[in-house]
Short mmCIF file of C-alpha atoms in Angstrom, two decimals:
data_model
loop_
_atom_site.label_atom_id
_atom_site.label_comp_id
_atom_site.label_asym_id
_atom_site.label_seq_id
_atom_site.Cartn_x
_atom_site.Cartn_y
_atom_site.Cartn_z
CA GLU A 133 -93.91 -0.53 -10.89
CA ILE A 134 -90.75 2.07 -10.62
CA VAL A 135 -90.09 4.07 -13.44
CA MET A 136 -86.35 4.58 -14.56
CA THR A 137 -85.79 8.01 -16.29
CA GLN A 138 -82.61 8.10 -18.32
CA SER A 139 -80.86 11.36 -19.29
CA PRO A 140 -80.32 12.77 -21.64
CA ALA A 141 -81.90 10.61 -24.18
CA THR A 142 -78.79 11.36 -26.40
CA LEU A 143 -75.68 12.79 -25.29
CA SER A 144 -72.74 13.87 -28.11
CA VAL A 145 -68.99 13.62 -26.48
CA SER A 146 -65.22 13.98 -28.41
CA PRO A 147 -63.11 11.01 -28.09
CA GLY A 148 -60.82 11.65 -24.71
CA GLU A 149 -63.62 13.67 -23.36
CA ARG A 150 -65.51 13.02 -19.71
CA ALA A 151 -69.16 11.65 -20.40
CA THR A 152 -71.58 11.45 -17.53
CA LEU A 153 -75.23 10.08 -17.93
CA SER A 154 -78.00 9.98 -15.12
CA CYS A 155 -80.44 7.71 -14.06
CA ARG A 156 -84.10 8.41 -11.83
CA ALA A 157 -86.25 6.42 -10.08
CA SER A 158 -89.41 7.23 -9.54
CA GLN A 159 -89.25 5.80 -6.19
CA SER A 160 -86.07 4.94 -4.07
CA VAL A 161 -84.52 1.57 -4.88
CA SER A 162 -81.40 1.89 -1.72
CA SER A 163 -78.43 0.52 -3.54
CA ASN A 164 -80.08 -1.83 -6.22
CA LEU A 165 -78.94 -0.47 -9.31
CA ALA A 166 -77.35 -1.33 -12.57
CA TRP A 167 -75.90 -0.13 -15.71
CA TYR A 168 -75.67 -1.65 -18.99
CA GLN A 169 -73.67 -0.87 -22.54
CA GLN A 170 -75.41 -2.06 -25.73
CA LYS A 171 -73.85 -2.28 -28.83
CA PRO A 172 -75.89 -2.51 -32.42
CA GLY A 173 -76.84 -6.16 -32.63
CA GLN A 174 -75.20 -7.37 -29.75
CA ALA A 175 -76.80 -8.32 -26.19
CA PRO A 176 -76.50 -6.10 -23.38
CA ARG A 177 -73.11 -6.09 -21.49
CA LEU A 178 -73.25 -5.43 -17.61
CA LEU A 179 -70.90 -3.03 -16.66
CA ILE A 180 -71.56 -1.57 -12.97
CA TYR A 181 -74.02 -2.73 -10.24
CA GLY A 182 -74.59 -1.99 -6.42
CA PRO A 183 -74.26 1.08 -7.96
CA SER A 184 -70.72 1.42 -8.13
CA THR A 185 -68.94 -1.63 -8.43
CA ARG A 186 -67.56 -2.87 -11.84
CA ALA A 187 -68.31 -5.92 -13.51
CA THR A 188 -65.48 -8.48 -14.50
CA GLY A 189 -63.45 -6.86 -17.04
CA ILE A 190 -64.73 -3.43 -16.93
CA PRO A 191 -62.40 -0.78 -17.50
CA ALA A 192 -61.44 1.39 -14.48
CA ARG A 193 -62.60 4.50 -16.61
CA PHE A 194 -66.21 3.49 -16.33
CA SER A 195 -67.78 4.34 -12.72
CA GLY A 196 -71.01 4.41 -11.11
CA ARG A 197 -72.40 6.70 -7.72
CA GLY A 198 -75.30 7.23 -6.28
CA SER A 199 -78.14 6.20 -4.23
CA GLY A 200 -82.14 6.22 -3.61
CA THR A 201 -83.78 8.24 -6.47
CA GLU A 202 -80.71 9.41 -7.93
CA PHE A 203 -77.27 7.72 -10.09
CA THR A 204 -74.70 8.71 -12.58
CA LEU A 205 -72.17 6.72 -14.91
CA THR A 206 -69.23 8.67 -15.45
CA ILE A 207 -66.67 7.45 -18.47
CA SER A 208 -63.63 9.31 -17.66
CA SER A 209 -61.77 9.17 -21.24
CA LEU A 210 -64.44 8.14 -23.94
CA GLN A 211 -62.46 5.57 -26.10
CA SER A 212 -63.91 5.03 -29.72
CA GLU A 213 -65.44 1.62 -28.34
CA ASP A 214 -67.54 3.19 -25.90
CA PHE A 215 -69.84 5.19 -28.01
CA ALA A 216 -72.76 2.90 -27.93
CA VAL A 217 -76.47 2.96 -25.57
CA TYR A 218 -76.02 2.78 -21.88
CA TYR A 219 -79.19 1.50 -20.14
CA CYS A 220 -79.92 1.42 -16.42
CA GLN A 221 -81.87 -0.73 -14.60
CA GLN A 222 -83.47 -1.38 -10.62
CA TYR A 223 -83.39 -4.34 -9.02
CA ASP A 224 -84.89 -3.24 -5.46
CA ASN A 225 -88.59 -4.16 -6.57
CA TRP A 226 -90.99 -6.44 -8.79
CA PRO A 227 -90.83 -5.88 -11.52
CA LEU A 228 -87.58 -5.41 -12.45
CA THR A 229 -87.17 -2.08 -14.87
CA PHE A 230 -85.25 -0.82 -17.29
CA GLY A 231 -84.89 3.26 -18.15
CA GLN A 232 -84.90 3.72 -21.63
CA GLY A 233 -81.63 4.46 -22.73
CA THR A 234 -78.95 7.08 -23.38
CA LYS A 235 -77.41 6.72 -26.92
CA LEU A 236 -73.76 7.85 -26.75
CA GLU A 237 -72.50 9.16 -29.82
CA ILE A 238 -69.23 10.74 -31.50
CA LYS A 239 -69.12 14.15 -31.41
CA GLN B 67 -67.27 -19.92 -20.67
CA VAL B 68 -71.05 -19.38 -19.73
CA GLN B 69 -72.84 -19.77 -22.71
CA LEU B 70 -76.63 -19.10 -23.44
CA VAL B 71 -77.65 -20.20 -26.79
CA GLU B 72 -81.66 -19.14 -27.50
CA SER B 73 -84.07 -20.62 -29.99
CA GLY B 74 -87.63 -20.90 -31.19
CA GLY B 75 -87.87 -17.83 -32.44
CA GLY B 76 -90.07 -16.88 -36.08
CA VAL B 77 -92.71 -15.07 -37.31
CA VAL B 78 -96.05 -15.92 -36.07
CA GLN B 79 -99.56 -14.81 -36.45
CA PRO B 80 -101.28 -12.81 -33.61
CA GLY B 81 -103.38 -15.59 -31.13
CA ARG B 82 -100.79 -18.28 -31.93
CA SER B 83 -98.12 -19.71 -29.63
CA LEU B 84 -94.09 -19.96 -29.59
CA ARG B 85 -91.86 -21.52 -27.42
CA LEU B 86 -88.52 -20.64 -27.01
CA SER B 87 -85.37 -22.35 -25.21
CA CYS B 88 -82.56 -20.98 -24.38
CA ALA B 89 -79.63 -23.63 -23.61
CA ALA B 90 -77.26 -22.90 -20.92
CA SER B 91 -73.68 -23.90 -20.68
CA ALA B 92 -70.24 -23.72 -18.20
CA PHE B 93 -72.09 -23.00 -15.24
CA PRO B 94 -73.97 -24.80 -12.05
CA PHE B 95 -77.49 -23.68 -14.49
CA SER B 96 -79.39 -25.78 -11.45
CA SER B 97 -77.51 -23.02 -8.95
CA TYR B 98 -79.34 -19.86 -10.74
CA GLY B 99 -82.81 -18.61 -11.11
CA MET B 100 -82.85 -17.51 -15.07
CA HIS B 101 -84.74 -14.55 -16.28
CA TRP B 102 -85.84 -13.79 -19.87
CA VAL B 103 -85.51 -10.25 -20.88
CA ARG B 104 -87.16 -8.64 -24.03
CA GLN B 105 -86.03 -5.66 -26.44
CA ALA B 106 -88.85 -4.35 -29.10
CA PRO B 107 -87.13 -3.50 -32.48
CA GLY B 108 -85.42 0.03 -31.56
CA ARG B 109 -86.74 0.02 -27.98
CA GLY B 110 -85.36 -0.40 -25.03
CA LEU B 111 -85.09 -3.30 -22.10
CA GLU B 112 -87.91 -5.08 -20.96
CA TRP B 113 -87.70 -7.99 -18.51
CA VAL B 114 -90.36 -10.71 -18.44
CA ALA B 115 -90.43 -13.29 -16.37
CA LEU B 116 -87.94 -15.10 -13.72
CA LEU B 117 -87.68 -18.70 -13.11
CA SER B 118 -86.21 -19.67 -9.40
CA SER B 119 -83.35 -22.40 -9.43
CA ASP B 120 -85.42 -25.24 -8.61
CA GLY B 121 -88.06 -24.05 -10.85
CA THR B 122 -90.94 -23.60 -7.92
CA ASN B 123 -91.20 -19.54 -8.08
CA LYS B 124 -91.96 -17.97 -10.77
CA PHE B 125 -92.17 -14.04 -11.40
CA TYR B 126 -94.01 -11.92 -14.78
CA ALA B 127 -94.32 -8.56 -16.12
CA ASP B 128 -97.89 -7.23 -16.21
CA SER B 129 -97.72 -7.40 -19.86
CA VAL B 130 -97.25 -11.18 -20.20
CA LYS B 131 -99.44 -12.42 -16.99
CA GLY B 132 -101.64 -15.11 -18.14
CA ARG B 133 -99.99 -15.64 -21.62
CA PHE B 134 -96.40 -16.76 -21.04
CA THR B 135 -95.01 -19.54 -18.57
CA ILE B 136 -91.52 -20.46 -17.76
CA SER B 137 -90.15 -23.39 -17.17
CA ARG B 138 -86.45 -25.21 -17.09
CA ASP B 139 -85.47 -29.26 -17.01
CA ASN B 140 -82.45 -29.16 -15.22
CA SER B 141 -80.94 -32.13 -16.14
CA LYS B 142 -80.70 -30.47 -19.33
CA ASN B 143 -79.40 -27.19 -18.52
CA THR B 144 -82.29 -25.49 -20.61
CA LEU B 145 -85.16 -22.51 -19.54
CA TYR B 146 -88.23 -22.44 -21.75
CA LEU B 147 -90.48 -19.54 -22.29
CA GLN B 148 -94.28 -20.60 -23.69
CA MET B 149 -95.70 -17.70 -25.19
CA ASN B 150 -99.34 -18.29 -25.86
CA SER B 151 -101.88 -15.71 -27.21
CA LEU B 152 -99.33 -13.76 -28.85
CA ARG B 153 -99.74 -10.53 -29.70
CA ALA B 154 -97.90 -7.81 -32.31
CA GLU B 155 -96.61 -5.81 -29.56
CA ASP B 156 -94.79 -9.05 -28.32
CA THR B 157 -92.31 -8.62 -31.19
CA ALA B 158 -88.96 -8.31 -29.40
CA VAL B 159 -85.90 -10.14 -29.32
CA TYR B 160 -86.14 -12.12 -26.51
CA TYR B 161 -82.45 -12.81 -24.72
CA CYS B 162 -82.32 -15.27 -21.60
CA ALA B 163 -80.58 -13.75 -18.88
CA LYS B 164 -77.89 -15.34 -15.86
CA PRO B 165 -77.80 -13.04 -12.62
CA LEU B 166 -74.05 -12.75 -11.56
CA GLY B 167 -74.92 -14.19 -8.11
CA MET B 168 -77.22 -16.95 -7.14
CA VAL B 169 -79.12 -15.02 -4.15
CA ARG B 170 -80.46 -11.61 -4.59
CA ALA B 171 -78.73 -10.65 -7.60
CA TYR B 172 -80.70 -9.85 -9.92
CA TYR B 173 -78.77 -8.37 -12.18
CA PHE B 174 -77.04 -10.26 -15.62
CA ASP B 175 -73.74 -10.70 -16.01
CA TYR B 176 -74.36 -13.38 -18.88
CA TRP B 177 -77.19 -12.85 -21.91
CA GLY B 178 -77.61 -15.23 -24.94
CA GLN B 179 -77.41 -13.79 -28.33
CA GLY B 180 -81.12 -13.76 -28.38
CA THR B 181 -84.06 -14.75 -31.00
CA LEU B 182 -86.12 -12.53 -32.96
CA VAL B 183 -90.21 -13.28 -32.29
CA THR B 184 -92.35 -11.43 -34.67
CA VAL B 185 -95.91 -11.32 -34.38
CA SER B 186 -97.66 -10.32 -37.03
CA SER B 187 -100.65 -11.49 -40.25
#
Protein backbone atom coordinates (compact mmCIF):
# COMPACT_ATOMS: atom_id res chain seq x y z
CA GLU A 1 0.00 0.00 0.00
CA ILE A 2 1.25 3.46 -0.89
CA VAL A 3 1.47 5.70 2.16
CA MET A 4 0.71 9.37 1.59
CA THR A 5 2.26 11.78 4.09
CA GLN A 6 1.11 15.38 4.28
CA SER A 7 2.96 18.23 5.92
CA PRO A 8 2.55 20.21 7.96
CA ALA A 9 -0.32 18.78 9.99
CA THR A 10 -1.50 22.31 10.72
CA LEU A 11 -0.62 25.49 8.85
CA SER A 12 -1.44 28.92 10.23
CA VAL A 13 -1.61 31.64 7.59
CA SER A 14 -3.11 35.12 7.45
CA PRO A 15 -5.81 35.99 4.91
CA GLY A 16 -4.29 37.33 1.71
CA GLU A 17 -1.06 35.42 2.17
CA ARG A 18 0.16 32.38 0.27
CA ALA A 19 -0.15 28.83 1.61
CA THR A 20 1.87 25.86 0.41
CA LEU A 21 0.87 22.35 1.43
CA SER A 22 3.00 19.28 0.79
CA CYS A 23 2.21 15.66 0.05
CA ARG A 24 4.76 12.88 -0.24
CA ALA A 25 4.16 9.37 -1.51
CA SER A 26 6.06 6.34 -0.21
CA GLN A 27 6.69 5.31 -3.81
CA SER A 28 6.16 6.94 -7.16
CA VAL A 29 2.56 7.63 -8.14
CA SER A 30 3.57 9.30 -11.40
CA SER A 31 1.11 12.16 -11.95
CA ASN A 32 -1.83 10.31 -10.43
CA LEU A 33 -2.56 12.61 -7.54
CA ALA A 34 -5.60 14.62 -6.50
CA TRP A 35 -6.29 17.25 -3.84
CA TYR A 36 -9.50 17.78 -1.90
CA GLN A 37 -10.80 20.43 0.46
CA GLN A 38 -13.09 19.50 3.34
CA LYS A 39 -14.95 21.84 5.66
CA PRO A 40 -16.55 20.72 8.94
CA GLY A 41 -19.70 18.69 8.42
CA GLN A 42 -19.27 18.60 4.65
CA ALA A 43 -18.13 16.04 2.11
CA PRO A 44 -14.75 16.54 0.47
CA ARG A 45 -14.58 18.74 -2.62
CA LEU A 46 -12.27 17.93 -5.52
CA LEU A 47 -9.82 20.75 -6.17
CA ILE A 48 -7.00 19.46 -8.35
CA TYR A 49 -6.08 16.28 -10.21
CA GLY A 50 -3.46 15.07 -12.62
CA PRO A 51 -1.78 16.76 -10.44
CA SER A 52 -2.12 20.29 -11.79
CA THR A 53 -5.56 20.40 -13.42
CA ARG A 54 -8.18 22.38 -11.55
CA ALA A 55 -11.59 20.78 -11.23
CA THR A 56 -14.64 22.57 -12.57
CA GLY A 57 -15.38 25.78 -10.73
CA ILE A 58 -12.16 25.86 -8.71
CA PRO A 59 -10.64 29.35 -8.56
CA ALA A 60 -7.29 30.04 -10.21
CA ARG A 61 -5.68 30.84 -6.84
CA PHE A 62 -5.47 27.06 -6.31
CA SER A 63 -2.59 25.38 -8.10
CA GLY A 64 -0.94 21.99 -7.89
CA ARG A 65 2.38 20.65 -9.05
CA GLY A 66 4.71 17.73 -8.69
CA SER A 67 5.26 14.21 -9.93
CA GLY A 68 6.63 10.95 -8.69
CA THR A 69 6.70 11.22 -4.91
CA GLU A 70 6.61 14.96 -4.17
CA PHE A 71 3.58 17.19 -4.65
CA THR A 72 2.46 20.62 -3.54
CA LEU A 73 -0.82 22.50 -3.40
CA THR A 74 -0.49 26.26 -3.37
CA ILE A 75 -3.21 28.76 -2.57
CA SER A 76 -1.90 32.07 -3.80
CA SER A 77 -3.95 34.54 -1.77
CA LEU A 78 -5.99 33.03 1.02
CA GLN A 79 -9.65 33.92 1.26
CA SER A 80 -11.74 33.33 4.37
CA GLU A 81 -13.51 30.40 2.72
CA ASP A 82 -10.21 28.58 2.11
CA PHE A 83 -9.62 27.74 5.77
CA ALA A 84 -10.36 24.02 5.88
CA VAL A 85 -8.68 20.62 5.87
CA TYR A 86 -6.90 19.52 2.70
CA TYR A 87 -6.25 15.95 1.65
CA CYS A 88 -4.12 14.48 -1.10
CA GLN A 89 -5.04 11.14 -2.72
CA GLN A 90 -3.07 8.85 -4.99
CA TYR A 91 -4.84 6.89 -7.69
CA ASP A 92 -1.86 5.19 -9.25
CA ASN A 93 -2.13 1.92 -7.34
CA TRP A 94 -4.65 -0.13 -5.39
CA PRO A 95 -5.76 0.48 -2.80
CA LEU A 96 -6.44 4.16 -3.34
CA THR A 97 -4.94 6.02 -0.41
CA PHE A 98 -5.29 9.46 1.13
CA GLY A 99 -2.94 11.56 3.18
CA GLN A 100 -3.84 12.27 6.79
CA GLY A 101 -4.73 15.87 5.97
CA THR A 102 -3.40 19.37 6.56
CA LYS A 103 -5.54 21.76 8.55
CA LEU A 104 -5.25 25.29 7.21
CA GLU A 105 -6.18 27.72 9.95
CA ILE A 106 -6.37 31.46 10.27
CA LYS A 107 -3.33 33.08 11.84
CA GLN B 1 -27.36 18.45 -11.03
CA VAL B 2 -25.59 15.27 -9.93
CA GLN B 3 -26.88 13.95 -6.63
CA LEU B 4 -25.74 11.10 -4.44
CA VAL B 5 -27.89 10.37 -1.41
CA GLU B 6 -26.76 7.79 1.11
CA SER B 7 -29.01 6.06 3.60
CA GLY B 8 -29.03 3.11 5.95
CA GLY B 9 -26.61 4.23 8.62
CA GLY B 10 -27.29 3.90 12.32
CA VAL B 11 -26.14 2.33 15.57
CA VAL B 12 -25.37 -1.38 15.43
CA GLN B 13 -23.78 -3.84 17.83
CA PRO B 14 -20.41 -5.42 17.10
CA GLY B 15 -20.73 -8.52 14.96
CA ARG B 16 -24.03 -7.44 13.43
CA SER B 17 -24.79 -6.34 9.86
CA LEU B 18 -25.97 -3.22 8.10
CA ARG B 19 -26.68 -2.33 4.48
CA LEU B 20 -26.04 1.12 3.10
CA SER B 21 -27.63 2.51 -0.04
CA CYS B 22 -26.64 5.36 -2.32
CA ALA B 23 -29.26 6.72 -4.72
CA ALA B 24 -27.73 8.47 -7.72
CA SER B 25 -29.31 10.90 -10.15
CA ALA B 26 -28.57 13.28 -13.02
CA PHE B 27 -25.72 11.34 -14.59
CA PRO B 28 -25.44 8.03 -16.51
CA PHE B 29 -25.00 5.88 -13.41
CA SER B 30 -24.66 2.62 -15.34
CA SER B 31 -21.58 3.98 -17.16
CA TYR B 32 -19.55 4.74 -14.04
CA GLY B 33 -17.67 2.59 -11.61
CA MET B 34 -18.71 3.72 -8.13
CA HIS B 35 -16.88 3.89 -4.83
CA TRP B 36 -17.44 3.93 -1.08
CA VAL B 37 -15.12 6.05 1.07
CA ARG B 38 -15.33 6.36 4.84
CA GLN B 39 -14.16 8.78 7.50
CA ALA B 40 -13.90 7.85 11.15
CA PRO B 41 -14.87 10.63 13.57
CA GLY B 42 -12.15 13.28 13.62
CA ARG B 43 -9.99 11.24 11.26
CA GLY B 44 -8.97 11.23 7.62
CA LEU B 45 -10.45 9.61 4.56
CA GLU B 46 -10.21 5.89 3.83
CA TRP B 47 -11.17 4.34 0.52
CA VAL B 48 -13.35 1.26 1.09
CA ALA B 49 -14.51 -0.31 -2.18
CA LEU B 50 -15.03 0.06 -5.92
CA LEU B 51 -17.56 -1.63 -8.15
CA SER B 52 -17.24 -1.45 -11.93
CA SER B 53 -20.02 -0.01 -14.03
CA ASP B 54 -21.39 -3.41 -15.01
CA GLY B 55 -20.94 -4.91 -11.56
CA THR B 56 -18.42 -7.53 -12.57
CA ASN B 57 -15.22 -6.15 -11.01
CA LYS B 58 -14.91 -5.39 -7.32
CA PHE B 59 -12.01 -4.04 -5.28
CA TYR B 60 -11.85 -3.73 -1.51
CA ALA B 61 -9.60 -2.26 1.12
CA ASP B 62 -7.87 -4.97 3.13
CA SER B 63 -9.57 -3.67 6.28
CA VAL B 64 -13.02 -4.70 4.96
CA LYS B 65 -12.22 -7.56 2.60
CA GLY B 66 -14.30 -10.65 3.37
CA ARG B 67 -16.76 -8.68 5.52
CA PHE B 68 -18.14 -6.00 3.20
CA THR B 69 -19.78 -6.52 -0.20
CA ILE B 70 -20.35 -3.77 -2.74
CA SER B 71 -23.15 -4.17 -5.25
CA ARG B 72 -25.37 -2.09 -7.51
CA ASP B 73 -28.71 -2.07 -9.26
CA ASN B 74 -28.35 -0.08 -12.45
CA SER B 75 -32.11 -0.23 -13.09
CA LYS B 76 -32.59 1.71 -9.84
CA ASN B 77 -29.45 3.91 -10.10
CA THR B 78 -28.46 2.65 -6.66
CA LEU B 79 -25.19 1.53 -5.10
CA TYR B 80 -25.08 -0.66 -2.00
CA LEU B 81 -22.63 -1.65 0.69
CA GLN B 82 -23.46 -4.75 2.72
CA MET B 83 -21.45 -4.65 5.92
CA ASN B 84 -21.20 -7.85 7.95
CA SER B 85 -19.28 -8.73 11.12
CA LEU B 86 -19.06 -5.08 12.04
CA ARG B 87 -16.33 -3.91 14.39
CA ALA B 88 -15.89 -0.80 16.50
CA GLU B 89 -13.23 0.39 14.05
CA ASP B 90 -15.83 0.45 11.26
CA THR B 91 -17.48 3.41 12.98
CA ALA B 92 -17.38 6.21 10.41
CA VAL B 93 -19.29 8.40 8.04
CA TYR B 94 -19.66 6.45 4.82
CA TYR B 95 -19.70 8.36 1.56
CA CYS B 96 -20.49 7.13 -1.89
CA ALA B 97 -18.38 8.86 -4.48
CA LYS B 98 -18.51 9.27 -8.23
CA PRO B 99 -15.26 9.35 -10.18
CA LEU B 100 -14.65 12.24 -12.56
CA GLY B 101 -14.41 10.02 -15.64
CA MET B 102 -15.77 6.72 -16.81
CA VAL B 103 -12.38 5.12 -17.36
CA ARG B 104 -9.36 5.12 -15.03
CA ALA B 105 -10.27 8.37 -13.30
CA TYR B 106 -10.16 7.20 -9.71
CA TYR B 107 -10.64 10.57 -8.11
CA PHE B 108 -13.99 11.92 -7.12
CA ASP B 109 -15.88 14.94 -8.35
CA TYR B 110 -19.15 14.20 -6.54
CA TRP B 111 -19.74 12.89 -3.07
CA GLY B 112 -22.89 12.17 -1.13
CA GLN B 113 -23.62 13.86 2.17
CA GLY B 114 -22.55 10.71 4.02
CA THR B 115 -24.31 8.36 6.40
CA LEU B 116 -23.00 7.69 9.90
CA VAL B 117 -22.43 4.13 11.04
CA THR B 118 -21.74 3.64 14.74
CA VAL B 119 -20.69 0.22 15.94
CA SER B 120 -21.16 0.02 19.67
CA SER B 121 -22.57 -2.30 22.28
